[in-house]
């Protein structure tokens, strides 16, 4: 077969009931946290809260198709990450660069590229995602419009907006350096 290999996907089954493998009451007793009425003696120099078990709230399972979505997932390679970070380094510190890449750029890319379809040529580069991200950040920026004006005077744009604008210009100038790859189908948590 000389054809390109397309990964096989399978439907995820939703498990509503689990089959117990031991005595249910014994397992519940083992898993139950016992907090003593009086805390145990704490060795000198130790944090007293360290010795108490932590009670975590029961977090319900996310609902399929509303909170958890199955969709095409796209990614960028290390060379593209290096290109993006070199552009962002002009405006953002390292922590903000990672936040921009993971919190803004990749989610925007996956959100818009899944709707475009795999055959759309816009899914092969970051150009479309970066332009959408720049528009969204400019629109959501308090007091400024997409062109940076705010009624009377000029307001300083937030660093994330400046970074998105610079990245948009860099991607437009060096289109082939910012490649996007289809990684297959994946399950992602929907943003609230």
mmCIF file of C-alpha atoms in Angstrom:
data_model
loop_
_atom_site.group_PDB
_atom_site.id
_atom_site.type_symbol
_atom_site.label_atom_id
_atom_site.label_comp_id
_atom_site.label_asym_id
_atom_site.label_seq_id
_atom_site.Cartn_x
_atom_site.Cartn_y
_atom_site.Cartn_z
ATOM 1 C CA UNK A 1 0.000 0.000 0.000
ATOM 2 C CA UNK A 2 1.663 3.207 -1.177
ATOM 3 C CA UNK A 3 -1.174 5.330 0.204
ATOM 4 C CA UNK A 4 -0.531 7.637 3.124
ATOM 5 C CA UNK A 5 -1.552 6.017 6.373
ATOM 6 C CA UNK A 6 -4.672 7.452 7.954
ATOM 7 C CA UNK A 7 -4.934 6.705 11.665
ATOM 8 C CA UNK A 8 -7.931 4.669 12.716
ATOM 9 C CA UNK A 9 -10.246 6.173 15.271
ATOM 10 C CA UNK A 10 -12.717 4.501 17.544
ATOM 11 C CA UNK A 11 -15.754 5.708 19.372
ATOM 12 C CA UNK A 12 -15.259 6.205 23.089
ATOM 13 C CA UNK A 13 -17.622 4.158 25.184
ATOM 14 C CA UNK A 14 -19.250 5.754 28.179
ATOM 15 C CA UNK A 15 -18.968 3.531 31.236
ATOM 16 C CA UNK A 16 -21.808 4.138 33.661
ATOM 17 C CA UNK A 17 -21.268 1.210 36.007
ATOM 18 C CA UNK A 18 -18.097 -0.444 37.225
ATOM 19 C CA UNK A 19 -17.861 -4.066 38.250
ATOM 20 C CA UNK A 20 -16.467 -4.348 41.791
ATOM 21 C CA UNK A 21 -13.341 -6.473 42.088
ATOM 22 C CA UNK A 22 -13.441 -6.833 45.885
ATOM 23 C CA UNK A 23 -15.713 -6.350 48.828
ATOM 24 C CA UNK A 24 -17.357 -2.966 48.201
ATOM 25 C CA UNK A 25 -17.682 -2.044 51.884
ATOM 26 C CA UNK A 26 -14.048 -2.996 52.567
ATOM 27 C CA UNK A 27 -12.854 -0.807 49.684
ATOM 28 C CA UNK A 28 -15.015 2.116 50.857
ATOM 29 C CA UNK A 29 -13.643 1.741 54.392
ATOM 30 C CA UNK A 30 -10.052 1.791 53.116
ATOM 31 C CA UNK A 31 -10.677 4.861 50.939
ATOM 32 C CA UNK A 32 -12.518 6.836 53.622
ATOM 33 C CA UNK A 33 -10.411 9.542 55.271
ATOM 34 C CA UNK A 34 -10.408 9.383 59.048
ATOM 35 C CA UNK A 35 -9.717 12.761 60.588
ATOM 36 C CA UNK A 36 -8.989 12.434 64.278
ATOM 37 C CA UNK A 37 -10.808 14.717 66.727
ATOM 38 C CA UNK A 38 -7.445 15.824 68.127
ATOM 39 C CA UNK A 39 -4.514 16.082 65.740
ATOM 40 C CA UNK A 40 -1.576 13.770 66.407
ATOM 41 C CA UNK A 41 1.582 15.143 67.998
ATOM 42 C CA UNK A 42 3.669 16.852 65.341
ATOM 43 C CA UNK A 43 7.452 16.442 65.438
ATOM 44 C CA UNK A 44 9.258 19.726 66.176
ATOM 45 C CA UNK A 45 9.991 21.800 63.063
ATOM 46 C CA UNK A 46 7.300 20.092 60.960
ATOM 47 C CA UNK A 47 4.235 21.732 59.417
ATOM 48 C CA UNK A 48 1.237 20.746 61.574
ATOM 49 C CA UNK A 49 -1.115 20.687 58.562
ATOM 50 C CA UNK A 50 1.118 18.128 56.837
ATOM 51 C CA UNK A 51 -0.123 15.329 59.092
ATOM 52 C CA UNK A 52 -3.838 15.859 58.461
ATOM 53 C CA UNK A 53 -5.476 14.200 55.462
ATOM 54 C CA UNK A 54 -6.855 16.554 52.850
ATOM 55 C CA UNK A 55 -10.519 16.256 51.959
ATOM 56 C CA UNK A 56 -11.181 16.990 48.298
ATOM 57 C CA UNK A 57 -14.641 17.856 46.988
ATOM 58 C CA UNK A 58 -16.388 15.280 44.848
ATOM 59 C CA UNK A 59 -16.069 16.556 41.281
ATOM 60 C CA UNK A 60 -18.691 15.013 38.987
ATOM 61 C CA UNK A 61 -17.711 13.443 35.682
ATOM 62 C CA UNK A 62 -17.836 15.761 32.661
ATOM 63 C CA UNK A 63 -20.731 15.191 30.250
ATOM 64 C CA UNK A 64 -19.925 13.911 26.762
ATOM 65 C CA UNK A 65 -20.868 16.283 23.886
ATOM 66 C CA UNK A 66 -21.411 19.267 26.217
ATOM 67 C CA UNK A 67 -18.305 19.511 28.405
ATOM 68 C CA UNK A 68 -16.142 16.967 26.544
ATOM 69 C CA UNK A 69 -15.893 17.180 22.757
ATOM 70 C CA UNK A 70 -14.372 14.818 20.207
ATOM 71 C CA UNK A 71 -12.790 16.754 17.353
ATOM 72 C CA UNK A 72 -9.891 16.967 14.927
ATOM 73 C CA UNK A 73 -6.790 18.095 16.797
ATOM 74 C CA UNK A 74 -3.994 20.117 15.212
ATOM 75 C CA UNK A 75 -0.498 20.870 16.477
ATOM 76 C CA UNK A 76 2.761 22.560 15.605
ATOM 77 C CA UNK A 77 6.256 21.060 15.496
ATOM 78 C CA UNK A 78 9.308 22.199 17.457
ATOM 79 C CA UNK A 79 10.617 24.345 14.592
ATOM 80 C CA UNK A 80 7.324 26.252 14.478
ATOM 81 C CA UNK A 81 7.301 26.582 18.280
ATOM 82 C CA UNK A 82 10.820 28.072 18.075
ATOM 83 C CA UNK A 83 9.685 30.529 15.364
ATOM 84 C CA UNK A 84 6.636 31.574 17.406
ATOM 85 C CA UNK A 85 8.659 32.007 20.603
ATOM 86 C CA UNK A 86 11.306 34.083 18.814
ATOM 87 C CA UNK A 87 8.589 36.519 17.686
ATOM 88 C CA UNK A 88 6.920 36.564 21.115
ATOM 89 C CA UNK A 89 10.267 37.165 22.895
ATOM 90 C CA UNK A 90 10.231 40.725 21.542
ATOM 91 C CA UNK A 91 7.106 41.519 23.594
ATOM 92 C CA UNK A 92 6.522 38.896 26.330
ATOM 93 C CA UNK A 93 8.612 37.271 29.063
ATOM 94 C CA UNK A 94 9.009 33.462 29.114
ATOM 95 C CA UNK A 95 5.990 32.812 31.354
ATOM 96 C CA UNK A 96 3.741 34.992 29.210
ATOM 97 C CA UNK A 97 5.069 33.320 26.030
ATOM 98 C CA UNK A 98 4.005 29.887 27.286
ATOM 99 C CA UNK A 99 0.635 31.283 28.413
ATOM 100 C CA UNK A 100 0.121 32.860 24.973
ATOM 101 C CA UNK A 101 1.091 29.668 23.120
ATOM 102 C CA UNK A 102 -0.818 27.158 25.263
ATOM 103 C CA UNK A 103 -3.674 29.324 26.510
ATOM 104 C CA UNK A 104 -4.472 31.358 23.407
ATOM 105 C CA UNK A 105 -2.821 30.209 20.162
ATOM 106 C CA UNK A 106 -3.275 26.408 20.288
ATOM 107 C CA UNK A 107 -6.908 26.493 21.525
ATOM 108 C CA UNK A 108 -7.792 29.102 18.877
ATOM 109 C CA UNK A 109 -6.102 27.006 16.195
ATOM 110 C CA UNK A 110 -7.976 23.831 17.172
ATOM 111 C CA UNK A 111 -11.312 25.634 17.548
ATOM 112 C CA UNK A 112 -11.222 27.224 14.094
ATOM 113 C CA UNK A 113 -9.369 24.510 12.135
ATOM 114 C CA UNK A 114 -11.782 21.754 13.204
ATOM 115 C CA UNK A 115 -14.614 23.779 11.612
ATOM 116 C CA UNK A 116 -12.661 24.320 8.370
ATOM 117 C CA UNK A 117 -12.140 20.634 7.577
ATOM 118 C CA UNK A 118 -8.972 18.705 6.802
ATOM 119 C CA UNK A 119 -8.832 19.552 3.090
ATOM 120 C CA UNK A 120 -8.940 23.327 3.570
ATOM 121 C CA UNK A 121 -5.497 24.793 2.708
ATOM 122 C CA UNK A 122 -5.807 27.291 5.599
ATOM 123 C CA UNK A 123 -5.251 24.397 8.049
ATOM 124 C CA UNK A 124 -1.647 23.914 6.838
ATOM 125 C CA UNK A 125 -0.286 27.162 8.357
ATOM 126 C CA UNK A 126 -0.783 29.289 11.449
ATOM 127 C CA UNK A 127 -1.829 32.300 9.351
ATOM 128 C CA UNK A 128 -5.603 31.824 9.722
ATOM 129 C CA UNK A 129 -5.439 30.989 13.467
ATOM 130 C CA UNK A 130 -3.155 33.929 14.248
ATOM 131 C CA UNK A 131 -5.399 36.363 12.366
ATOM 132 C CA UNK A 132 -8.464 35.044 14.258
ATOM 133 C CA UNK A 133 -6.578 35.277 17.570
ATOM 134 C CA UNK A 134 -5.430 38.852 16.851
ATOM 135 C CA UNK A 135 -9.028 39.838 16.043
ATOM 136 C CA UNK A 136 -10.391 38.175 19.207
ATOM 137 C CA UNK A 137 -7.767 39.705 21.501
ATOM 138 C CA UNK A 138 -8.205 43.170 19.977
ATOM 139 C CA UNK A 139 -11.996 42.912 20.300
ATOM 140 C CA UNK A 140 -11.809 41.750 23.922
ATOM 141 C CA UNK A 141 -9.257 44.374 24.916
ATOM 142 C CA UNK A 142 -10.889 46.832 27.334
ATOM 143 C CA UNK A 143 -11.234 50.305 25.895
ATOM 144 C CA UNK A 144 -9.524 49.673 22.562
ATOM 145 C CA UNK A 145 -10.819 48.605 19.199
ATOM 146 C CA UNK A 146 -8.947 46.566 16.621
ATOM 147 C CA UNK A 147 -7.066 49.661 15.368
ATOM 148 C CA UNK A 148 -5.983 50.738 18.863
ATOM 149 C CA UNK A 149 -8.164 53.854 19.197
ATOM 150 C CA UNK A 150 -10.279 54.515 22.255
ATOM 151 C CA UNK A 151 -12.528 57.444 21.541
ATOM 152 C CA UNK A 152 -10.306 60.499 22.018
ATOM 153 C CA UNK A 153 -6.744 59.615 22.974
ATOM 154 C CA UNK A 154 -4.528 56.668 22.192
ATOM 155 C CA UNK A 155 -4.355 53.963 24.860
ATOM 156 C CA UNK A 156 -1.444 51.560 25.306
ATOM 157 C CA UNK A 157 -2.399 48.119 24.031
ATOM 158 C CA UNK A 158 -1.933 45.089 26.327
ATOM 159 C CA UNK A 159 1.163 42.944 25.634
ATOM 160 C CA UNK A 160 -0.941 39.929 24.506
ATOM 161 C CA UNK A 161 -2.595 42.063 21.799
ATOM 162 C CA UNK A 162 0.771 43.455 20.663
ATOM 163 C CA UNK A 163 2.230 39.917 20.612
ATOM 164 C CA UNK A 164 -0.670 38.594 18.509
ATOM 165 C CA UNK A 165 -0.305 41.499 16.080
ATOM 166 C CA UNK A 166 3.467 40.956 15.710
ATOM 167 C CA UNK A 167 2.960 37.228 15.248
ATOM 168 C CA UNK A 168 0.311 37.907 12.594
ATOM 169 C CA UNK A 169 2.786 40.102 10.665
ATOM 170 C CA UNK A 170 5.591 37.518 11.001
ATOM 171 C CA UNK A 171 3.354 34.664 9.811
ATOM 172 C CA UNK A 172 2.176 36.733 6.836
ATOM 173 C CA UNK A 173 5.792 37.485 5.868
ATOM 174 C CA UNK A 174 7.142 33.934 6.381
ATOM 175 C CA UNK A 175 4.054 31.808 5.706
ATOM 176 C CA UNK A 176 5.983 28.536 5.072
ATOM 177 C CA UNK A 177 7.886 28.728 8.407
ATOM 178 C CA UNK A 178 4.736 28.353 10.502
ATOM 179 C CA UNK A 179 3.424 24.874 9.649
ATOM 180 C CA UNK A 180 0.433 23.168 11.275
ATOM 181 C CA UNK A 181 -0.078 19.401 11.374
ATOM 182 C CA UNK A 182 -3.218 17.333 11.822
ATOM 183 C CA UNK A 183 -2.611 15.069 14.828
ATOM 184 C CA UNK A 184 -5.778 12.974 14.486
ATOM 185 C CA UNK A 185 -9.028 12.935 16.425
ATOM 186 C CA UNK A 186 -8.945 13.705 20.103
ATOM 187 C CA UNK A 187 -11.099 14.447 23.093
ATOM 188 C CA UNK A 188 -10.894 17.949 24.543
ATOM 189 C CA UNK A 189 -12.643 19.672 27.428
ATOM 190 C CA UNK A 190 -14.904 22.486 26.283
ATOM 191 C CA UNK A 191 -13.969 25.911 27.621
ATOM 192 C CA UNK A 192 -16.522 27.428 29.972
#
